[in-house]
Amino acid sequence: MLTKEEQRISKTISYALRHKPEEFELLLDDEGYTDLAEFIEKMNRKAELGLTIELVHSLLERSDKTRWEITQQRIRAVYGHSIEKKVVKQAVTPPKYLYHGTAHRFVERILTDGLIPKERQYVHLSQDKETAIMVGERRDTSPIIFKVRALEASQSGVEFYQELEGIWLSQAIAPHYLIIEE
Ligand code: HQG
């Protein structure tokens, strides 16, 4: 389990490796790797994270939702559906609201069909708006954020599963439970 501050650092690392290598002046090789020592130096310069090699390894070992990997002094982002394999599939009660960040081009369909798992097994929802923005930024530089009436949906029989590092999984969510955040 990571502390809030560690989660923030971990997300910034993922964001840099996955979405904005140029913003952090990272040079990725063909396999998406960058030199670990250089990576740490650049991240500290650009984002003042106070990163050390020990901290990067420690975050990696203690994180439930691994977003990157290290091989021979190089680091790269890991894609995949890691969280869906790790979450215990036993329904739990979610908080009143959860969030979902996505691209504007999907809004119309979502308001008609609701949130559906698409290629995944479950819909991914974020515990807070900040996380939803990061997830949405993978698809849209200025993502749209839905506020999801999660507790109500769960009371009507939609199943939600244990949160891991700010992400909840759920079954499909009907449009009725979605509110567009201004
Ligand atoms: C959209 C990362 C049209 C949905 C993150 C999303 C997250 C619809 C996309 C995790 C729709 C699916 C998941 C509908 C949903 N019509 N579009 N009815 N319903 N969509 O990647 O939530 O990479 O499967 O808004 O941290 O973006 O797994 O889901 O844009 O936890 O480690 O269809 O991915 O983690 O895209 O992200 P995704 P997501 P990992």
PDB file of N, CA, C and O and ligand atoms in Angstrom, residues 18-19 65-67 78-84 99-103 105-126 131 134-136 138-139 144 146 164-169 173, ligand 1:
ATOM      1  N   ARG A  18       4.563   7.176 -20.032  1.00  0.00           N
ATOM      2  CA  ARG A  18       3.528   6.762 -20.970  1.00  0.00           C
ATOM      3  C   ARG A  18       3.083   7.847 -21.909  1.00  0.00           C
ATOM      4  O   ARG A  18       2.831   7.610 -23.083  1.00  0.00           O
ATOM      5  N   HIS A  19       2.877   9.036 -21.326  1.00  0.00           N
ATOM      6  CA  HIS A  19       2.168  10.048 -22.100  1.00  0.00           C
ATOM      7  C   HIS A  19       3.006  11.231 -22.514  1.00  0.00           C
ATOM      8  O   HIS A  19       2.792  11.809 -23.557  1.00  0.00           O
ATOM      9  N   LYS A  65      -0.603  -1.850  -8.205  1.00  0.00           N
ATOM     10  CA  LYS A  65      -0.955  -1.655  -9.597  1.00  0.00           C
ATOM     11  C   LYS A  65       0.279  -1.194 -10.357  1.00  0.00           C
ATOM     12  O   LYS A  65       0.513  -0.023 -10.545  1.00  0.00           O
ATOM     13  N   THR A  66       1.108  -2.158 -10.744  1.00  0.00           N
ATOM     14  CA  THR A  66       2.382  -1.817 -11.350  1.00  0.00           C
ATOM     15  C   THR A  66       2.187  -1.151 -12.697  1.00  0.00           C
ATOM     16  O   THR A  66       1.501  -1.672 -13.556  1.00  0.00           O
ATOM     17  N   ARG A  67       2.817  -0.017 -12.859  1.00  0.00           N
ATOM     18  CA  ARG A  67       2.674   0.716 -14.105  1.00  0.00           C
ATOM     19  C   ARG A  67       3.977   0.775 -14.898  1.00  0.00           C
ATOM     20  O   ARG A  67       4.012   1.266 -15.990  1.00  0.00           O
ATOM     21  N   VAL A  78       4.613  -0.008 -18.285  1.00  0.00           N
ATOM     22  CA  VAL A  78       3.969  -1.288 -18.568  1.00  0.00           C
ATOM     23  C   VAL A  78       2.507  -1.000 -18.869  1.00  0.00           C
ATOM     24  O   VAL A  78       1.848  -0.294 -18.122  1.00  0.00           O
ATOM     25  N   TYR A  79       2.026  -1.548 -19.974  1.00  0.00           N
ATOM     26  CA  TYR A  79       0.612  -1.390 -20.292  1.00  0.00           C
ATOM     27  C   TYR A  79      -0.069  -2.694 -19.954  1.00  0.00           C
ATOM     28  O   TYR A  79       0.564  -3.684 -19.694  1.00  0.00           O
ATOM     29  N   GLY A  80      -1.331  -2.684 -19.975  1.00  0.00           N
ATOM     30  CA  GLY A  80      -2.008  -3.954 -19.749  1.00  0.00           C
ATOM     31  C   GLY A  80      -3.101  -3.794 -18.749  1.00  0.00           C
ATOM     32  O   GLY A  80      -3.413  -2.683 -18.326  1.00  0.00           O
ATOM     33  N   HIS A  81      -3.652  -4.886 -18.381  1.00  0.00           N
ATOM     34  CA  HIS A  81      -4.837  -4.834 -17.549  1.00  0.00           C
ATOM     35  C   HIS A  81      -4.505  -5.342 -16.162  1.00  0.00           C
ATOM     36  O   HIS A  81      -5.211  -6.141 -15.585  1.00  0.00           O
ATOM     37  N   SER A  82      -3.385  -4.845 -15.655  1.00  0.00           N
ATOM     38  CA  SER A  82      -2.851  -5.371 -14.408  1.00  0.00           C
ATOM     39  C   SER A  82      -3.871  -5.365 -13.277  1.00  0.00           C
ATOM     40  O   SER A  82      -4.000  -6.336 -12.552  1.00  0.00           O
ATOM     41  N   ILE A  83      -4.600  -4.283 -13.140  1.00  0.00           N
ATOM     42  CA  ILE A  83      -5.484  -4.161 -11.986  1.00  0.00           C
ATOM     43  C   ILE A  83      -6.596  -5.208 -12.000  1.00  0.00           C
ATOM     44  O   ILE A  83      -6.973  -5.736 -10.966  1.00  0.00           O
ATOM     45  N   GLU A  84      -7.071  -5.552 -13.178  1.00  0.00           N
ATOM     46  CA  GLU A  84      -8.194  -6.494 -13.240  1.00  0.00           C
ATOM     47  C   GLU A  84      -7.793  -7.879 -12.746  1.00  0.00           C
ATOM     48  O   GLU A  84      -8.625  -8.630 -12.275  1.00  0.00           O
ATOM     49  N   TYR A  99     -15.468   8.849 -10.190  1.00  0.00           N
ATOM     50  CA  TYR A  99     -15.273   9.696 -11.371  1.00  0.00           C
ATOM     51  C   TYR A  99     -14.777   8.875 -12.557  1.00  0.00           C
ATOM     52  O   TYR A  99     -14.156   7.826 -12.377  1.00  0.00           O
ATOM     53  N   HIS A 100     -15.035   9.374 -13.740  1.00  0.00           N
ATOM     54  CA  HIS A 100     -14.540   8.703 -14.940  1.00  0.00           C
ATOM     55  C   HIS A 100     -14.098   9.768 -15.936  1.00  0.00           C
ATOM     56  O   HIS A 100     -14.896  10.609 -16.342  1.00  0.00           O
ATOM     57  N   GLY A 101     -12.824   9.729 -16.308  1.00  0.00           N
ATOM     58  CA  GLY A 101     -12.289  10.698 -17.261  1.00  0.00           C
ATOM     59  C   GLY A 101     -12.180  10.062 -18.625  1.00  0.00           C
ATOM     60  O   GLY A 101     -11.652   8.955 -18.763  1.00  0.00           O
ATOM     61  N   THR A 102     -12.680  10.753 -19.640  1.00  0.00           N
ATOM     62  CA  THR A 102     -12.623  10.182 -20.983  1.00  0.00           C
ATOM     63  C   THR A 102     -12.577  11.295 -22.035  1.00  0.00           C
ATOM     64  O   THR A 102     -12.558  12.471 -21.704  1.00  0.00           O
ATOM     65  N   ALA A 103     -12.560  10.865 -23.298  1.00  0.00           N
ATOM     66  CA  ALA A 103     -12.452  11.847 -24.383  1.00  0.00           C
ATOM     67  C   ALA A 103     -13.825  12.428 -24.734  1.00  0.00           C
ATOM     68  O   ALA A 103     -14.838  11.723 -24.651  1.00  0.00           O
ATOM     69  N   ARG A 105     -15.011  12.914 -27.535  1.00  0.00           N
ATOM     70  CA  ARG A 105     -15.659  12.227 -28.662  1.00  0.00           C
ATOM     71  C   ARG A 105     -16.516  11.031 -28.214  1.00  0.00           C
ATOM     72  O   ARG A 105     -17.331  10.552 -28.979  1.00  0.00           O
ATOM     73  N   PHE A 106     -16.337  10.564 -26.980  1.00  0.00           N
ATOM     74  CA  PHE A 106     -17.134   9.413 -26.513  1.00  0.00           C
ATOM     75  C   PHE A 106     -18.406   9.826 -25.770  1.00  0.00           C
ATOM     76  O   PHE A 106     -19.234   8.987 -25.450  1.00  0.00           O
ATOM     77  N   VAL A 107     -18.521  11.113 -25.469  1.00  0.00           N
ATOM     78  CA  VAL A 107     -19.578  11.549 -24.554  1.00  0.00           C
ATOM     79  C   VAL A 107     -20.976  11.157 -25.020  1.00  0.00           C
ATOM     80  O   VAL A 107     -21.777  10.617 -24.256  1.00  0.00           O
ATOM     81  N   GLU A 108     -21.241  11.412 -26.311  1.00  0.00           N
ATOM     82  CA  GLU A 108     -22.586  11.155 -26.811  1.00  0.00           C
ATOM     83  C   GLU A 108     -22.981   9.682 -26.633  1.00  0.00           C
ATOM     84  O   GLU A 108     -24.064   9.366 -26.158  1.00  0.00           O
ATOM     85  N   ARG A 109     -22.038   8.815 -26.983  1.00  0.00           N
ATOM     86  CA  ARG A 109     -22.305   7.368 -26.862  1.00  0.00           C
ATOM     87  C   ARG A 109     -22.494   6.968 -25.399  1.00  0.00           C
ATOM     88  O   ARG A 109     -23.347   6.160 -25.056  1.00  0.00           O
ATOM     89  N   ILE A 110     -21.673   7.558 -24.550  1.00  0.00           N
ATOM     90  CA  ILE A 110     -21.765   7.211 -23.126  1.00  0.00           C
ATOM     91  C   ILE A 110     -23.099   7.673 -22.546  1.00  0.00           C
ATOM     92  O   ILE A 110     -23.718   6.961 -21.756  1.00  0.00           O
ATOM     93  N   LEU A 111     -23.564   8.838 -22.998  1.00  0.00           N
ATOM     94  CA  LEU A 111     -24.846   9.320 -22.478  1.00  0.00           C
ATOM     95  C   LEU A 111     -26.014   8.486 -23.004  1.00  0.00           C
ATOM     96  O   LEU A 111     -27.092   8.475 -22.425  1.00  0.00           O
ATOM     97  N   THR A 112     -25.791   7.771 -24.103  1.00  0.00           N
ATOM     98  CA  THR A 112     -26.833   6.884 -24.643  1.00  0.00           C
ATOM     99  C   THR A 112     -26.734   5.481 -24.039  1.00  0.00           C
ATOM    100  O   THR A 112     -27.721   4.919 -23.582  1.00  0.00           O
ATOM    101  N   ASP A 113     -25.518   4.931 -24.061  1.00  0.00           N
ATOM    102  CA  ASP A 113     -25.343   3.517 -23.667  1.00  0.00           C
ATOM    103  C   ASP A 113     -24.837   3.339 -22.246  1.00  0.00           C
ATOM    104  O   ASP A 113     -24.764   2.215 -21.753  1.00  0.00           O
ATOM    105  N   GLY A 114     -24.406   4.413 -21.606  1.00  0.00           N
ATOM    106  CA  GLY A 114     -23.794   4.298 -20.288  1.00  0.00           C
ATOM    107  C   GLY A 114     -22.325   3.933 -20.424  1.00  0.00           C
ATOM    108  O   GLY A 114     -21.794   3.850 -21.534  1.00  0.00           O
ATOM    109  N   LEU A 115     -21.663   3.719 -19.294  1.00  0.00           N
ATOM    110  CA  LEU A 115     -20.250   3.303 -19.312  1.00  0.00           C
ATOM    111  C   LEU A 115     -20.210   1.785 -19.445  1.00  0.00           C
ATOM    112  O   LEU A 115     -20.811   1.071 -18.637  1.00  0.00           O
ATOM    113  N   ILE A 116     -19.493   1.326 -20.465  1.00  0.00           N
ATOM    114  CA  ILE A 116     -19.387  -0.121 -20.683  1.00  0.00           C
ATOM    115  C   ILE A 116     -17.904  -0.514 -20.652  1.00  0.00           C
ATOM    116  O   ILE A 116     -17.029   0.323 -20.896  1.00  0.00           O
ATOM    117  N   PRO A 117     -17.607  -1.792 -20.366  1.00  0.00           N
ATOM    118  CA  PRO A 117     -16.198  -2.199 -20.216  1.00  0.00           C
ATOM    119  C   PRO A 117     -15.392  -2.191 -21.518  1.00  0.00           C
ATOM    120  O   PRO A 117     -14.173  -2.258 -21.469  1.00  0.00           O
ATOM    121  N   LYS A 118     -16.067  -2.121 -22.674  1.00  0.00           N
ATOM    122  CA  LYS A 118     -15.365  -2.173 -23.966  1.00  0.00           C
ATOM    123  C   LYS A 118     -14.441  -3.397 -24.024  1.00  0.00           C
ATOM    124  O   LYS A 118     -14.902  -4.496 -23.851  1.00  0.00           O
ATOM    125  N   GLU A 119     -13.155  -3.178 -24.234  1.00  0.00           N
ATOM    126  CA  GLU A 119     -12.214  -4.305 -24.389  1.00  0.00           C
ATOM    127  C   GLU A 119     -11.871  -4.965 -23.062  1.00  0.00           C
ATOM    128  O   GLU A 119     -11.233  -6.005 -23.030  1.00  0.00           O
ATOM    129  N   ARG A 120     -12.238  -4.309 -21.981  1.00  0.00           N
ATOM    130  CA  ARG A 120     -11.837  -4.851 -20.678  1.00  0.00           C
ATOM    131  C   ARG A 120     -12.967  -5.666 -20.082  1.00  0.00           C
ATOM    132  O   ARG A 120     -14.056  -5.766 -20.638  1.00  0.00           O
ATOM    133  N   GLN A 121     -12.681  -6.183 -18.872  1.00  0.00           N
ATOM    134  CA  GLN A 121     -13.698  -6.966 -18.188  1.00  0.00           C
ATOM    135  C   GLN A 121     -14.650  -6.054 -17.419  1.00  0.00           C
ATOM    136  O   GLN A 121     -15.803  -6.370 -17.234  1.00  0.00           O
ATOM    137  N   TYR A 122     -14.117  -4.924 -16.932  1.00  0.00           N
ATOM    138  CA  TYR A 122     -14.891  -4.035 -16.075  1.00  0.00           C
ATOM    139  C   TYR A 122     -14.722  -2.588 -16.510  1.00  0.00           C
ATOM    140  O   TYR A 122     -13.770  -2.241 -17.200  1.00  0.00           O
ATOM    141  N   VAL A 123     -15.652  -1.766 -16.031  1.00  0.00           N
ATOM    142  CA  VAL A 123     -15.504  -0.324 -16.189  1.00  0.00           C
ATOM    143  C   VAL A 123     -14.515   0.139 -15.115  1.00  0.00           C
ATOM    144  O   VAL A 123     -14.557  -0.348 -13.983  1.00  0.00           O
ATOM    145  N   HIS A 124     -13.610   1.043 -15.462  1.00  0.00           N
ATOM    146  CA  HIS A 124     -12.652   1.580 -14.488  1.00  0.00           C
ATOM    147  C   HIS A 124     -13.098   2.968 -14.045  1.00  0.00           C
ATOM    148  O   HIS A 124     -13.304   3.843 -14.882  1.00  0.00           O
ATOM    149  N   LEU A 125     -13.221   3.133 -12.751  1.00  0.00           N
ATOM    150  CA  LEU A 125     -13.641   4.421 -12.200  1.00  0.00           C
ATOM    151  C   LEU A 125     -12.573   4.933 -11.255  1.00  0.00           C
ATOM    152  O   LEU A 125     -11.861   4.136 -10.633  1.00  0.00           O
ATOM    153  N   SER A 126     -12.464   6.240 -11.154  1.00  0.00           N
ATOM    154  CA  SER A 126     -11.421   6.825 -10.314  1.00  0.00           C
ATOM    155  C   SER A 126     -12.008   7.330  -9.004  1.00  0.00           C
ATOM    156  O   SER A 126     -13.115   7.868  -8.968  1.00  0.00           O
ATOM    157  N   THR A 131      -7.356  11.791 -10.399  1.00  0.00           N
ATOM    158  CA  THR A 131      -7.008  10.528 -11.062  1.00  0.00           C
ATOM    159  C   THR A 131      -7.791  10.389 -12.365  1.00  0.00           C
ATOM    160  O   THR A 131      -7.253   9.970 -13.393  1.00  0.00           O
ATOM    161  N   MET A 134      -6.164  12.269 -15.104  1.00  0.00           N
ATOM    162  CA  MET A 134      -4.972  11.570 -15.633  1.00  0.00           C
ATOM    163  C   MET A 134      -5.357  10.421 -16.564  1.00  0.00           C
ATOM    164  O   MET A 134      -4.750  10.237 -17.615  1.00  0.00           O
ATOM    165  N   VAL A 135      -6.369   9.655 -16.182  1.00  0.00           N
ATOM    166  CA  VAL A 135      -6.821   8.539 -17.033  1.00  0.00           C
ATOM    167  C   VAL A 135      -7.373   9.110 -18.354  1.00  0.00           C
ATOM    168  O   VAL A 135      -7.055   8.627 -19.438  1.00  0.00           O
ATOM    169  N   GLY A 136      -8.170  10.173 -18.242  1.00  0.00           N
ATOM    170  CA  GLY A 136      -8.777  10.779 -19.431  1.00  0.00           C
ATOM    171  C   GLY A 136      -7.756  11.407 -20.365  1.00  0.00           C
ATOM    172  O   GLY A 136      -7.938  11.406 -21.587  1.00  0.00           O
ATOM    173  N   ARG A 138      -5.121  10.276 -21.314  1.00  0.00           N
ATOM    174  CA  ARG A 138      -4.569   9.303 -22.255  1.00  0.00           C
ATOM    175  C   ARG A 138      -5.284   9.408 -23.602  1.00  0.00           C
ATOM    176  O   ARG A 138      -4.780   8.945 -24.613  1.00  0.00           O
ATOM    177  N   ARG A 139      -6.489   9.973 -23.594  1.00  0.00           N
ATOM    178  CA  ARG A 139      -7.292   9.984 -24.818  1.00  0.00           C
ATOM    179  C   ARG A 139      -7.658  11.367 -25.326  1.00  0.00           C
ATOM    180  O   ARG A 139      -8.170  11.515 -26.422  1.00  0.00           O
ATOM    181  N   ILE A 144     -13.058  14.992 -20.592  1.00  0.00           N
ATOM    182  CA  ILE A 144     -14.324  15.290 -19.913  1.00  0.00           C
ATOM    183  C   ILE A 144     -14.409  14.382 -18.685  1.00  0.00           C
ATOM    184  O   ILE A 144     -13.966  13.239 -18.739  1.00  0.00           O
ATOM    185  N   PHE A 146     -16.848  12.593 -15.886  1.00  0.00           N
ATOM    186  CA  PHE A 146     -18.174  12.218 -15.408  1.00  0.00           C
ATOM    187  C   PHE A 146     -18.102  11.966 -13.914  1.00  0.00           C
ATOM    188  O   PHE A 146     -17.181  11.288 -13.448  1.00  0.00           O
ATOM    189  N   LEU A 164      -8.106  -0.129  -5.855  1.00  0.00           N
ATOM    190  CA  LEU A 164      -6.657  -0.302  -5.805  1.00  0.00           C
ATOM    191  C   LEU A 164      -6.010   0.964  -6.332  1.00  0.00           C
ATOM    192  O   LEU A 164      -6.232   1.335  -7.483  1.00  0.00           O
ATOM    193  N   GLU A 165      -5.255   1.605  -5.470  1.00  0.00           N
ATOM    194  CA  GLU A 165      -4.547   2.821  -5.870  1.00  0.00           C
ATOM    195  C   GLU A 165      -5.400   3.800  -6.645  1.00  0.00           C
ATOM    196  O   GLU A 165      -5.036   4.273  -7.724  1.00  0.00           O
ATOM    197  N   GLY A 166      -6.562   4.066  -6.100  1.00  0.00           N
ATOM    198  CA  GLY A 166      -7.382   5.125  -6.690  1.00  0.00           C
ATOM    199  C   GLY A 166      -8.300   4.680  -7.802  1.00  0.00           C
ATOM    200  O   GLY A 166      -9.045   5.487  -8.337  1.00  0.00           O
ATOM    201  N   ILE A 167      -8.233   3.388  -8.194  1.00  0.00           N
ATOM    202  CA  ILE A 167      -9.101   2.909  -9.274  1.00  0.00           C
ATOM    203  C   ILE A 167     -10.074   1.857  -8.736  1.00  0.00           C
ATOM    204  O   ILE A 167      -9.667   0.919  -8.053  1.00  0.00           O
ATOM    205  N   TRP A 168     -11.344   2.038  -9.053  1.00  0.00           N
ATOM    206  CA  TRP A 168     -12.390   1.068  -8.726  1.00  0.00           C
ATOM    207  C   TRP A 168     -12.812   0.368 -10.009  1.00  0.00           C
ATOM    208  O   TRP A 168     -12.749   0.965 -11.080  1.00  0.00           O
ATOM    209  N   LEU A 169     -13.267  -0.875  -9.865  1.00  0.00           N
ATOM    210  CA  LEU A 169     -13.836  -1.577 -11.020  1.00  0.00           C
ATOM    211  C   LEU A 169     -15.326  -1.735 -10.785  1.00  0.00           C
ATOM    212  O   LEU A 169     -15.773  -1.843  -9.643  1.00  0.00           O
ATOM    213  N   ILE A 173     -22.400   0.854 -16.192  1.00  0.00           N
ATOM    214  CA  ILE A 173     -23.146   1.878 -15.452  1.00  0.00           C
ATOM    215  C   ILE A 173     -24.100   2.596 -16.411  1.00  0.00           C
ATOM    216  O   ILE A 173     -23.654   3.204 -17.392  1.00  0.00           O
TER     217      ILE A 173
HETATM  218  C1  HQG B   1     -14.850   4.611 -23.141  1.00  0.00           C
HETATM  219  C2  HQG B   1      -5.288   2.451 -17.058  1.00  0.00           C
HETATM  220  C3  HQG B   1     -18.097   4.870 -26.061  1.00  0.00           C
HETATM  221  C4  HQG B   1     -14.233   4.924 -21.806  1.00  0.00           C
HETATM  222  C5  HQG B   1      -5.943   3.461 -16.143  1.00  0.00           C
HETATM  223  C6  HQG B   1     -12.756   4.799 -22.130  1.00  0.00           C
HETATM  224  C7  HQG B   1      -7.312   2.886 -15.868  1.00  0.00           C
HETATM  225  C8  HQG B   1     -17.134   4.340 -24.046  1.00  0.00           C
HETATM  226  C9  HQG B   1     -12.709   3.744 -23.201  1.00  0.00           C
HETATM  227  C10 HQG B   1      -7.495   1.849 -16.934  1.00  0.00           C
HETATM  228  C11 HQG B   1     -18.369   3.834 -23.585  1.00  0.00           C
HETATM  229  C12 HQG B   1     -12.199   2.420 -22.715  1.00  0.00           C
HETATM  230  C13 HQG B   1      -8.802   1.997 -17.666  1.00  0.00           C
HETATM  231  C14 HQG B   1     -19.495   3.876 -24.456  1.00  0.00           C
HETATM  232  C15 HQG B   1     -16.909   3.614 -22.025  1.00  0.00           C
HETATM  233  N1  HQG B   1     -19.304   4.404 -25.680  1.00  0.00           N
HETATM  234  N2  HQG B   1     -17.000   4.856 -25.279  1.00  0.00           N
HETATM  235  N3  HQG B   1     -20.705   3.436 -24.106  1.00  0.00           N
HETATM  236  N4  HQG B   1     -18.198   3.383 -22.334  1.00  0.00           N
HETATM  237  N5  HQG B   1     -16.254   4.182 -23.060  1.00  0.00           N
HETATM  238  O1  HQG B   1      -8.637   1.979 -21.545  1.00  0.00           O
HETATM  239  O2  HQG B   1     -11.227   3.850 -18.160  1.00  0.00           O
HETATM  240  O3  HQG B   1      -3.456   0.617 -18.437  1.00  0.00           O
HETATM  241  O4  HQG B   1     -10.541   0.312 -21.441  1.00  0.00           O
HETATM  242  O5  HQG B   1     -14.609   6.216 -21.383  1.00  0.00           O
HETATM  243  O6  HQG B   1      -5.219   3.676 -14.965  1.00  0.00           O
HETATM  244  O7  HQG B   1      -9.821   4.730 -20.086  1.00  0.00           O
HETATM  245  O8  HQG B   1      -4.873  -0.969 -17.164  1.00  0.00           O
HETATM  246  O9  HQG B   1     -10.631   2.314 -19.991  1.00  0.00           O
HETATM  247  O10 HQG B   1     -12.220   5.996 -22.636  1.00  0.00           O
HETATM  248  O11 HQG B   1      -7.447   2.254 -14.634  1.00  0.00           O
HETATM  249  O12 HQG B   1      -2.796  -0.192 -16.141  1.00  0.00           O
HETATM  250  O13 HQG B   1     -14.046   3.572 -23.658  1.00  0.00           O
HETATM  251  O14 HQG B   1      -6.372   1.972 -17.785  1.00  0.00           O
HETATM  252  O15 HQG B   1      -4.643   1.411 -16.363  1.00  0.00           O
HETATM  253  O16 HQG B   1     -10.823   2.554 -22.480  1.00  0.00           O
HETATM  254  O17 HQG B   1      -8.852   3.180 -18.449  1.00  0.00           O
HETATM  255  P1  HQG B   1     -10.069   1.726 -21.390  1.00  0.00           P
HETATM  256  P2  HQG B   1     -10.181   3.631 -19.181  1.00  0.00           P
HETATM  257  P3  HQG B   1      -3.894   0.136 -17.062  1.00  0.00           P
END
